[in-house]
């Protein structure tokens, strides 16, 4: 089944404790992206990647890191999480970057709480 | 910069009522427009899309027309069902800037 998977689905952690949220897709998509969803703000893009070893900042990259060493995986790293990073996070992927007709496929989301 | 503005929610309708969720956009180029739906506890799924002016996207009884003159992409459905209860997001993409912009989402609840 074609899908985007994320792990963990739920995570409660404390300020400053490094964490990684994994994202994997099995559709051979070049483009992958991370978003955070906050009430009243919709989805905001954190980072995106056009291909292996190519990453770029989205609208809200501060406090996050990503890597793209393999085409299928795009982990999101919080080196020193803070309470303002409490949010619902989504990974997404698509073919051929953001060509006009491409849809993004979303993972199920990771709900992160930073105490 | 690019942005999407959509109707604030929440919206509550009775089954078989007519639905309109307004969406307007600001873009520097020629964006593609999308409606995504998020069911409780799930990720977003593409509902419909339109890639150029006057295109109409449609799926599952939902429709939206890309109106360049009014920079709008309103979502409509003639007769909603309880199963349509979800959060709906309007979005645009512009390939040149490699970014996707989402509206804030509109929560729809349909009551029997």
PDB file of C-alpha atoms in Angstrom:
ATOM      1  CA  UNK A   1       0.000   0.000   0.000  1.00  0.00           C
ATOM      2  CA  UNK A   2       1.328   3.423  -0.981  1.00  0.00           C
ATOM      3  CA  UNK A   3       1.763   5.453   2.166  1.00  0.00           C
ATOM      4  CA  UNK A   4       3.698   7.883   4.299  1.00  0.00           C
ATOM      5  CA  UNK A   5       4.463   6.628   7.786  1.00  0.00           C
ATOM      6  CA  UNK A   6       5.539   8.600  10.814  1.00  0.00           C
ATOM      7  CA  UNK A   7       6.818   7.498  14.194  1.00  0.00           C
ATOM      8  CA  UNK A   8       6.038   7.972  16.933  1.00  0.00           C
ATOM      9  CA  UNK A   9       2.392   8.973  16.644  1.00  0.00           C
ATOM     10  CA  UNK A  10       2.384  10.481  20.121  1.00  0.00           C
ATOM     11  CA  UNK A  11       5.280  11.796  22.167  1.00  0.00           C
ATOM     12  CA  UNK A  12       5.536  13.604  25.481  1.00  0.00           C
ATOM     13  CA  UNK A  13       8.967  14.892  26.362  1.00  0.00           C
ATOM     14  CA  UNK A  14      10.700  17.529  28.455  1.00  0.00           C
ATOM     15  CA  UNK A  15      12.438  20.744  27.495  1.00  0.00           C
ATOM     16  CA  UNK A  16      15.916  20.239  26.103  1.00  0.00           C
ATOM     17  CA  UNK A  17      15.771  16.493  25.502  1.00  0.00           C
ATOM     18  CA  UNK A  18      16.734  15.819  21.890  1.00  0.00           C
ATOM     19  CA  UNK A  19      14.215  13.874  19.838  1.00  0.00           C
ATOM     20  CA  UNK A  20      13.718  12.613  16.309  1.00  0.00           C
ATOM     21  CA  UNK A  21      10.471  12.026  14.474  1.00  0.00           C
ATOM     22  CA  UNK A  22      10.886   9.636  11.585  1.00  0.00           C
ATOM     23  CA  UNK A  23       9.117   9.833   8.245  1.00  0.00           C
ATOM     24  CA  UNK A  24       9.218   7.266   5.493  1.00  0.00           C
ATOM     25  CA  UNK A  25       7.444   6.952   2.136  1.00  0.00           C
ATOM     26  CA  UNK A  26       7.246   3.973  -0.195  1.00  0.00           C
ATOM     27  CA  UNK A  27       6.184   5.791  -3.366  1.00  0.00           C
ATOM     28  CA  UNK A  28       9.640   6.757  -4.636  1.00  0.00           C
ATOM     29  CA  UNK A  29       8.763  10.439  -4.314  1.00  0.00           C
ATOM     30  CA  UNK A  30      11.490  13.013  -4.789  1.00  0.00           C
ATOM     31  CA  UNK A  31       9.817  15.728  -2.728  1.00  0.00           C
ATOM     32  CA  UNK A  32       9.281  15.482   1.030  1.00  0.00           C
ATOM     33  CA  UNK A  33       8.203  18.085   3.526  1.00  0.00           C
ATOM     34  CA  UNK A  34       7.436  18.679   7.203  1.00  0.00           C
ATOM     35  CA  UNK A  35       4.560  20.777   8.515  1.00  0.00           C
ATOM     36  CA  UNK A  36       3.274  21.747  11.891  1.00  0.00           C
ATOM     37  CA  UNK A  37      -0.414  22.277  12.552  1.00  0.00           C
ATOM     38  CA  UNK A  38      -1.510  24.689  15.256  1.00  0.00           C
ATOM     39  CA  UNK A  39      -5.029  25.903  16.127  1.00  0.00           C
ATOM     40  CA  UNK A  40      -5.928  29.030  14.195  1.00  0.00           C
ATOM     41  CA  UNK A  41      -2.732  28.904  12.148  1.00  0.00           C
ATOM     42  CA  UNK A  42      -3.395  26.012   9.808  1.00  0.00           C
ATOM     43  CA  UNK A  43      -0.401  24.129   8.449  1.00  0.00           C
ATOM     44  CA  UNK A  44       2.957  25.813   8.231  1.00  0.00           C
ATOM     45  CA  UNK A  45       5.904  24.357   6.375  1.00  0.00           C
ATOM     46  CA  UNK A  46       9.030  23.691   8.447  1.00  0.00           C
ATOM     47  CA  UNK A  47      11.487  22.198   5.944  1.00  0.00           C
ATOM     48  CA  UNK A  48      11.317  20.540   2.587  1.00  0.00           C
ATOM     49  CA  UNK A  49      13.562  18.436   0.413  1.00  0.00           C
ATOM     50  CA  UNK A  50      13.605  18.207  -3.360  1.00  0.00           C
ATOM     51  CA  UNK A  51      15.805  15.120  -3.416  1.00  0.00           C
ATOM     52  CA  UNK A  52      18.528  13.229  -1.559  1.00  0.00           C
ATOM     53  CA  UNK A  53      20.966  15.583   0.175  1.00  0.00           C
ATOM     54  CA  UNK A  54      18.902  18.632  -0.888  1.00  0.00           C
ATOM     55  CA  UNK A  55      16.962  20.377   1.889  1.00  0.00           C
ATOM     56  CA  UNK A  56      15.648  23.896   2.350  1.00  0.00           C
ATOM     57  CA  UNK A  57      13.848  25.988   4.925  1.00  0.00           C
ATOM     58  CA  UNK A  58      10.137  26.548   4.893  1.00  0.00           C
ATOM     59  CA  UNK A  59       8.265  29.232   6.758  1.00  0.00           C
ATOM     60  CA  UNK A  60       9.058  28.163  10.339  1.00  0.00           C
ATOM     61  CA  UNK A  61      12.433  26.338  10.434  1.00  0.00           C
ATOM     62  CA  UNK A  62      13.775  27.725  13.726  1.00  0.00           C
ATOM     63  CA  UNK A  63      14.505  25.016  16.276  1.00  0.00           C
ATOM     64  CA  UNK A  64      14.339  22.154  13.773  1.00  0.00           C
ATOM     65  CA  UNK A  65      16.771  20.180  11.660  1.00  0.00           C
ATOM     66  CA  UNK A  66      16.216  17.650   8.911  1.00  0.00           C
ATOM     67  CA  UNK A  67      18.298  15.294   6.834  1.00  0.00           C
ATOM     68  CA  UNK A  68      17.730  13.433   3.571  1.00  0.00           C
ATOM     69  CA  UNK A  69      20.306  10.706   3.243  1.00  0.00           C
ATOM     70  CA  UNK A  70      17.959   8.293   1.508  1.00  0.00           C
ATOM     71  CA  UNK A  71      15.117   9.016  -0.852  1.00  0.00           C
ATOM     72  CA  UNK A  72      12.478   7.305   1.280  1.00  0.00           C
ATOM     73  CA  UNK A  73      13.342   8.840   4.680  1.00  0.00           C
ATOM     74  CA  UNK A  74      13.125  12.402   5.948  1.00  0.00           C
ATOM     75  CA  UNK A  75      13.542  12.611   9.740  1.00  0.00           C
ATOM     76  CA  UNK A  76      12.715  15.736  11.718  1.00  0.00           C
ATOM     77  CA  UNK A  77      15.133  16.504  14.543  1.00  0.00           C
ATOM     78  CA  UNK A  78      14.519  18.738  17.524  1.00  0.00           C
ATOM     79  CA  UNK A  79      17.925  19.236  19.133  1.00  0.00           C
ATOM     80  CA  UNK A  80      16.603  21.093  22.187  1.00  0.00           C
ATOM     81  CA  UNK A  81      12.809  21.053  22.234  1.00  0.00           C
ATOM     82  CA  UNK A  82      10.915  23.873  23.883  1.00  0.00           C
ATOM     83  CA  UNK A  83       7.244  24.146  24.937  1.00  0.00           C
ATOM     84  CA  UNK A  84       6.450  26.343  21.905  1.00  0.00           C
ATOM     85  CA  UNK A  85       7.188  23.323  19.714  1.00  0.00           C
ATOM     86  CA  UNK A  86       4.225  21.498  21.175  1.00  0.00           C
ATOM     87  CA  UNK A  87       2.186  20.829  18.059  1.00  0.00           C
ATOM     88  CA  UNK A  88       0.828  18.300  15.595  1.00  0.00           C
ATOM     89  CA  UNK A  89       3.424  17.458  12.963  1.00  0.00           C
ATOM     90  CA  UNK A  90       2.825  16.081   9.491  1.00  0.00           C
ATOM     91  CA  UNK A  91       5.218  14.675   6.965  1.00  0.00           C
ATOM     92  CA  UNK A  92       4.239  14.774   3.296  1.00  0.00           C
ATOM     93  CA  UNK A  93       5.676  13.617  -0.009  1.00  0.00           C
ATOM     94  CA  UNK A  94       4.998  14.107  -3.694  1.00  0.00           C
ATOM     95  CA  UNK A  95       6.413  13.374  -7.105  1.00  0.00           C
ATOM     96  CA  UNK A  96       8.587  15.821  -8.981  1.00  0.00           C
ATOM     97  CA  UNK A  97       8.559  18.604  -6.421  1.00  0.00           C
ATOM     98  CA  UNK A  98       5.745  21.113  -6.558  1.00  0.00           C
ATOM     99  CA  UNK A  99       4.786  20.800 -10.207  1.00  0.00           C
ATOM    100  CA  UNK A 100       1.408  22.366 -10.690  1.00  0.00           C
ATOM    101  CA  UNK A 101      -0.592  19.159 -10.858  1.00  0.00           C
ATOM    102  CA  UNK A 102       1.051  17.218  -8.061  1.00  0.00           C
ATOM    103  CA  UNK A 103      -0.721  16.306  -4.893  1.00  0.00           C
ATOM    104  CA  UNK A 104       1.050  15.818  -1.615  1.00  0.00           C
ATOM    105  CA  UNK A 105       0.501  12.617   0.341  1.00  0.00           C
ATOM    106  CA  UNK A 106       0.408  13.105   4.082  1.00  0.00           C
ATOM    107  CA  UNK A 107       1.393  10.895   6.963  1.00  0.00           C
ATOM    108  CA  UNK A 108      -0.989  10.316   9.897  1.00  0.00           C
ATOM    109  CA  UNK A 109       0.641  12.936  12.104  1.00  0.00           C
ATOM    110  CA  UNK A 110       2.751  13.024  15.273  1.00  0.00           C
ATOM    111  CA  UNK A 111       1.341  14.776  18.298  1.00  0.00           C
ATOM    112  CA  UNK A 112       4.246  16.212  20.291  1.00  0.00           C
ATOM    113  CA  UNK A 113       3.994  17.707  23.764  1.00  0.00           C
ATOM    114  CA  UNK A 114       7.024  19.416  25.274  1.00  0.00           C
ATOM    115  CA  UNK A 115       6.764  20.018  29.024  1.00  0.00           C
TER     116      UNK A 115
ATOM    117  CA  UNK B   1       4.095  36.768  -0.304  1.00  0.00           C
ATOM    118  CA  UNK B   2       1.605  34.070  -1.137  1.00  0.00           C
ATOM    119  CA  UNK B   3      -1.226  33.332   1.264  1.00  0.00           C
ATOM    120  CA  UNK B   4      -4.584  31.632   1.589  1.00  0.00           C
ATOM    121  CA  UNK B   5      -7.545  32.950   3.552  1.00  0.00           C
ATOM    122  CA  UNK B   6     -10.480  30.727   4.258  1.00  0.00           C
ATOM    123  CA  UNK B   7     -13.732  31.024   6.062  1.00  0.00           C
ATOM    124  CA  UNK B   8     -13.534  30.738   9.807  1.00  0.00           C
ATOM    125  CA  UNK B   9     -15.338  27.888  11.453  1.00  0.00           C
ATOM    126  CA  UNK B  10     -16.690  25.931  12.968  1.00  0.00           C
ATOM    127  CA  UNK B  11     -19.574  25.261  10.630  1.00  0.00           C
ATOM    128  CA  UNK B  12     -22.508  23.120  11.714  1.00  0.00           C
ATOM    129  CA  UNK B  13     -25.079  21.947   9.170  1.00  0.00           C
ATOM    130  CA  UNK B  14     -27.962  19.551   9.083  1.00  0.00           C
ATOM    131  CA  UNK B  15     -27.735  16.534   6.810  1.00  0.00           C
ATOM    132  CA  UNK B  16     -28.659  17.334   3.178  1.00  0.00           C
ATOM    133  CA  UNK B  17     -27.961  21.044   3.623  1.00  0.00           C
ATOM    134  CA  UNK B  18     -25.941  23.025   1.063  1.00  0.00           C
ATOM    135  CA  UNK B  19     -22.327  23.712   1.930  1.00  0.00           C
ATOM    136  CA  UNK B  20     -20.085  26.606   0.938  1.00  0.00           C
ATOM    137  CA  UNK B  21     -16.656  27.193   2.416  1.00  0.00           C
ATOM    138  CA  UNK B  22     -15.029  30.345   1.105  1.00  0.00           C
ATOM    139  CA  UNK B  23     -11.388  30.504   0.111  1.00  0.00           C
ATOM    140  CA  UNK B  24      -9.447  33.406  -1.376  1.00  0.00           C
ATOM    141  CA  UNK B  25      -5.782  33.571  -2.193  1.00  0.00           C
ATOM    142  CA  UNK B  26      -2.906  35.898  -2.872  1.00  0.00           C
ATOM    143  CA  UNK B  27      -0.196  34.730  -5.222  1.00  0.00           C
ATOM    144  CA  UNK B  28       2.610  36.299  -7.190  1.00  0.00           C
ATOM    145  CA  UNK B  29       2.489  33.845 -10.073  1.00  0.00           C
ATOM    146  CA  UNK B  30       0.077  31.258 -11.416  1.00  0.00           C
ATOM    147  CA  UNK B  31      -0.645  28.872  -8.590  1.00  0.00           C
ATOM    148  CA  UNK B  32      -2.428  25.569  -8.481  1.00  0.00           C
ATOM    149  CA  UNK B  33      -5.242  25.386  -5.960  1.00  0.00           C
ATOM    150  CA  UNK B  34      -6.293  22.498  -3.761  1.00  0.00           C
ATOM    151  CA  UNK B  35      -8.819  21.462  -1.176  1.00  0.00           C
ATOM    152  CA  UNK B  36      -7.652  18.937   1.374  1.00  0.00           C
ATOM    153  CA  UNK B  37      -9.800  17.157   3.959  1.00  0.00           C
ATOM    154  CA  UNK B  38      -8.700  15.950   7.381  1.00  0.00           C
ATOM    155  CA  UNK B  39     -10.886  13.383   9.117  1.00  0.00           C
ATOM    156  CA  UNK B  40     -10.557  13.050  12.893  1.00  0.00           C
ATOM    157  CA  UNK B  41      -7.230  11.530  13.906  1.00  0.00           C
ATOM    158  CA  UNK B  42      -5.939  11.302  10.358  1.00  0.00           C
ATOM    159  CA  UNK B  43      -3.607  13.124   8.027  1.00  0.00           C
ATOM    160  CA  UNK B  44      -4.744  15.336   5.189  1.00  0.00           C
ATOM    161  CA  UNK B  45      -6.112  13.838   1.998  1.00  0.00           C
ATOM    162  CA  UNK B  46      -6.490  15.579  -1.317  1.00  0.00           C
ATOM    163  CA  UNK B  47     -10.157  16.265  -2.022  1.00  0.00           C
ATOM    164  CA  UNK B  48      -9.896  18.129  -5.319  1.00  0.00           C
ATOM    165  CA  UNK B  49      -7.623  20.421  -7.269  1.00  0.00           C
ATOM    166  CA  UNK B  50      -7.501  22.912 -10.142  1.00  0.00           C
ATOM    167  CA  UNK B  51      -4.382  23.935 -11.980  1.00  0.00           C
ATOM    168  CA  UNK B  52      -5.466  26.922 -14.049  1.00  0.00           C
ATOM    169  CA  UNK B  53      -8.088  29.638 -14.223  1.00  0.00           C
ATOM    170  CA  UNK B  54     -11.680  28.488 -14.823  1.00  0.00           C
ATOM    171  CA  UNK B  55     -10.823  24.864 -14.074  1.00  0.00           C
ATOM    172  CA  UNK B  56     -13.366  23.092 -11.914  1.00  0.00           C
ATOM    173  CA  UNK B  57     -12.190  20.413  -9.525  1.00  0.00           C
ATOM    174  CA  UNK B  58     -14.703  17.864  -8.304  1.00  0.00           C
ATOM    175  CA  UNK B  59     -14.757  14.754  -6.151  1.00  0.00           C
ATOM    176  CA  UNK B  60     -17.277  12.958  -3.893  1.00  0.00           C
ATOM    177  CA  UNK B  61     -19.944  15.552  -4.696  1.00  0.00           C
ATOM    178  CA  UNK B  62     -17.695  18.480  -3.783  1.00  0.00           C
ATOM    179  CA  UNK B  63     -16.806  21.132  -6.355  1.00  0.00           C
ATOM    180  CA  UNK B  64     -14.617  24.212  -6.547  1.00  0.00           C
ATOM    181  CA  UNK B  65     -13.889  26.544  -9.467  1.00  0.00           C
ATOM    182  CA  UNK B  66     -10.622  28.412  -9.894  1.00  0.00           C
ATOM    183  CA  UNK B  67     -11.649  32.065 -10.300  1.00  0.00           C
ATOM    184  CA  UNK B  68      -8.693  34.220 -11.228  1.00  0.00           C
ATOM    185  CA  UNK B  69     -10.712  37.435 -11.457  1.00  0.00           C
ATOM    186  CA  UNK B  70     -11.850  37.142  -7.835  1.00  0.00           C
ATOM    187  CA  UNK B  71      -8.811  35.110  -6.637  1.00  0.00           C
ATOM    188  CA  UNK B  72     -11.154  32.576  -5.122  1.00  0.00           C
ATOM    189  CA  UNK B  73     -11.615  28.819  -4.910  1.00  0.00           C
ATOM    190  CA  UNK B  74     -14.775  28.263  -2.881  1.00  0.00           C
ATOM    191  CA  UNK B  75     -15.744  24.722  -1.915  1.00  0.00           C
ATOM    192  CA  UNK B  76     -19.367  23.655  -2.435  1.00  0.00           C
ATOM    193  CA  UNK B  77     -21.489  20.589  -1.969  1.00  0.00           C
ATOM    194  CA  UNK B  78     -25.164  20.381  -2.701  1.00  0.00           C
ATOM    195  CA  UNK B  79     -26.166  17.925   0.018  1.00  0.00           C
ATOM    196  CA  UNK B  80     -23.832  17.147   2.899  1.00  0.00           C
ATOM    197  CA  UNK B  81     -23.778  13.893   4.831  1.00  0.00           C
ATOM    198  CA  UNK B  82     -22.741  13.071   8.386  1.00  0.00           C
ATOM    199  CA  UNK B  83     -19.661  11.385   6.938  1.00  0.00           C
ATOM    200  CA  UNK B  84     -18.504  14.753   5.536  1.00  0.00           C
ATOM    201  CA  UNK B  85     -17.758  15.975   9.066  1.00  0.00           C
ATOM    202  CA  UNK B  86     -14.078  16.914   8.956  1.00  0.00           C
ATOM    203  CA  UNK B  87     -11.686  19.839   8.730  1.00  0.00           C
ATOM    204  CA  UNK B  88     -11.251  21.308   5.249  1.00  0.00           C
ATOM    205  CA  UNK B  89      -8.122  23.125   4.140  1.00  0.00           C
ATOM    206  CA  UNK B  90      -7.706  25.328   1.115  1.00  0.00           C
ATOM    207  CA  UNK B  91      -4.158  25.403  -0.241  1.00  0.00           C
ATOM    208  CA  UNK B  92      -2.059  26.712  -3.087  1.00  0.00           C
ATOM    209  CA  UNK B  93       1.253  25.783  -4.571  1.00  0.00           C
ATOM    210  CA  UNK B  94       3.620  27.642  -6.776  1.00  0.00           C
ATOM    211  CA  UNK B  95       6.310  25.514  -8.341  1.00  0.00           C
ATOM    212  CA  UNK B  96       8.727  28.430  -8.638  1.00  0.00           C
ATOM    213  CA  UNK B  97       8.998  28.899  -4.889  1.00  0.00           C
ATOM    214  CA  UNK B  98       8.706  25.179  -4.014  1.00  0.00           C
ATOM    215  CA  UNK B  99       6.302  25.878  -1.206  1.00  0.00           C
ATOM    216  CA  UNK B 100       2.790  25.000  -0.302  1.00  0.00           C
ATOM    217  CA  UNK B 101       0.509  27.452   1.529  1.00  0.00           C
ATOM    218  CA  UNK B 102      -2.470  26.354   3.580  1.00  0.00           C
ATOM    219  CA  UNK B 103      -5.423  28.189   4.973  1.00  0.00           C
ATOM    220  CA  UNK B 104      -6.256  27.856   8.652  1.00  0.00           C
ATOM    221  CA  UNK B 105      -8.822  25.136   8.087  1.00  0.00           C
ATOM    222  CA  UNK B 106     -12.596  25.090   8.505  1.00  0.00           C
ATOM    223  CA  UNK B 107     -14.178  22.541  10.789  1.00  0.00           C
ATOM    224  CA  UNK B 108     -17.461  21.122   9.481  1.00  0.00           C
ATOM    225  CA  UNK B 109     -19.904  19.142  11.606  1.00  0.00           C
ATOM    226  CA  UNK B 110     -22.956  17.614   9.950  1.00  0.00           C
ATOM    227  CA  UNK B 111     -25.758  16.567  12.268  1.00  0.00           C
ATOM    228  CA  UNK B 112     -28.412  13.989  11.379  1.00  0.00           C
TER     229      UNK B 112
END
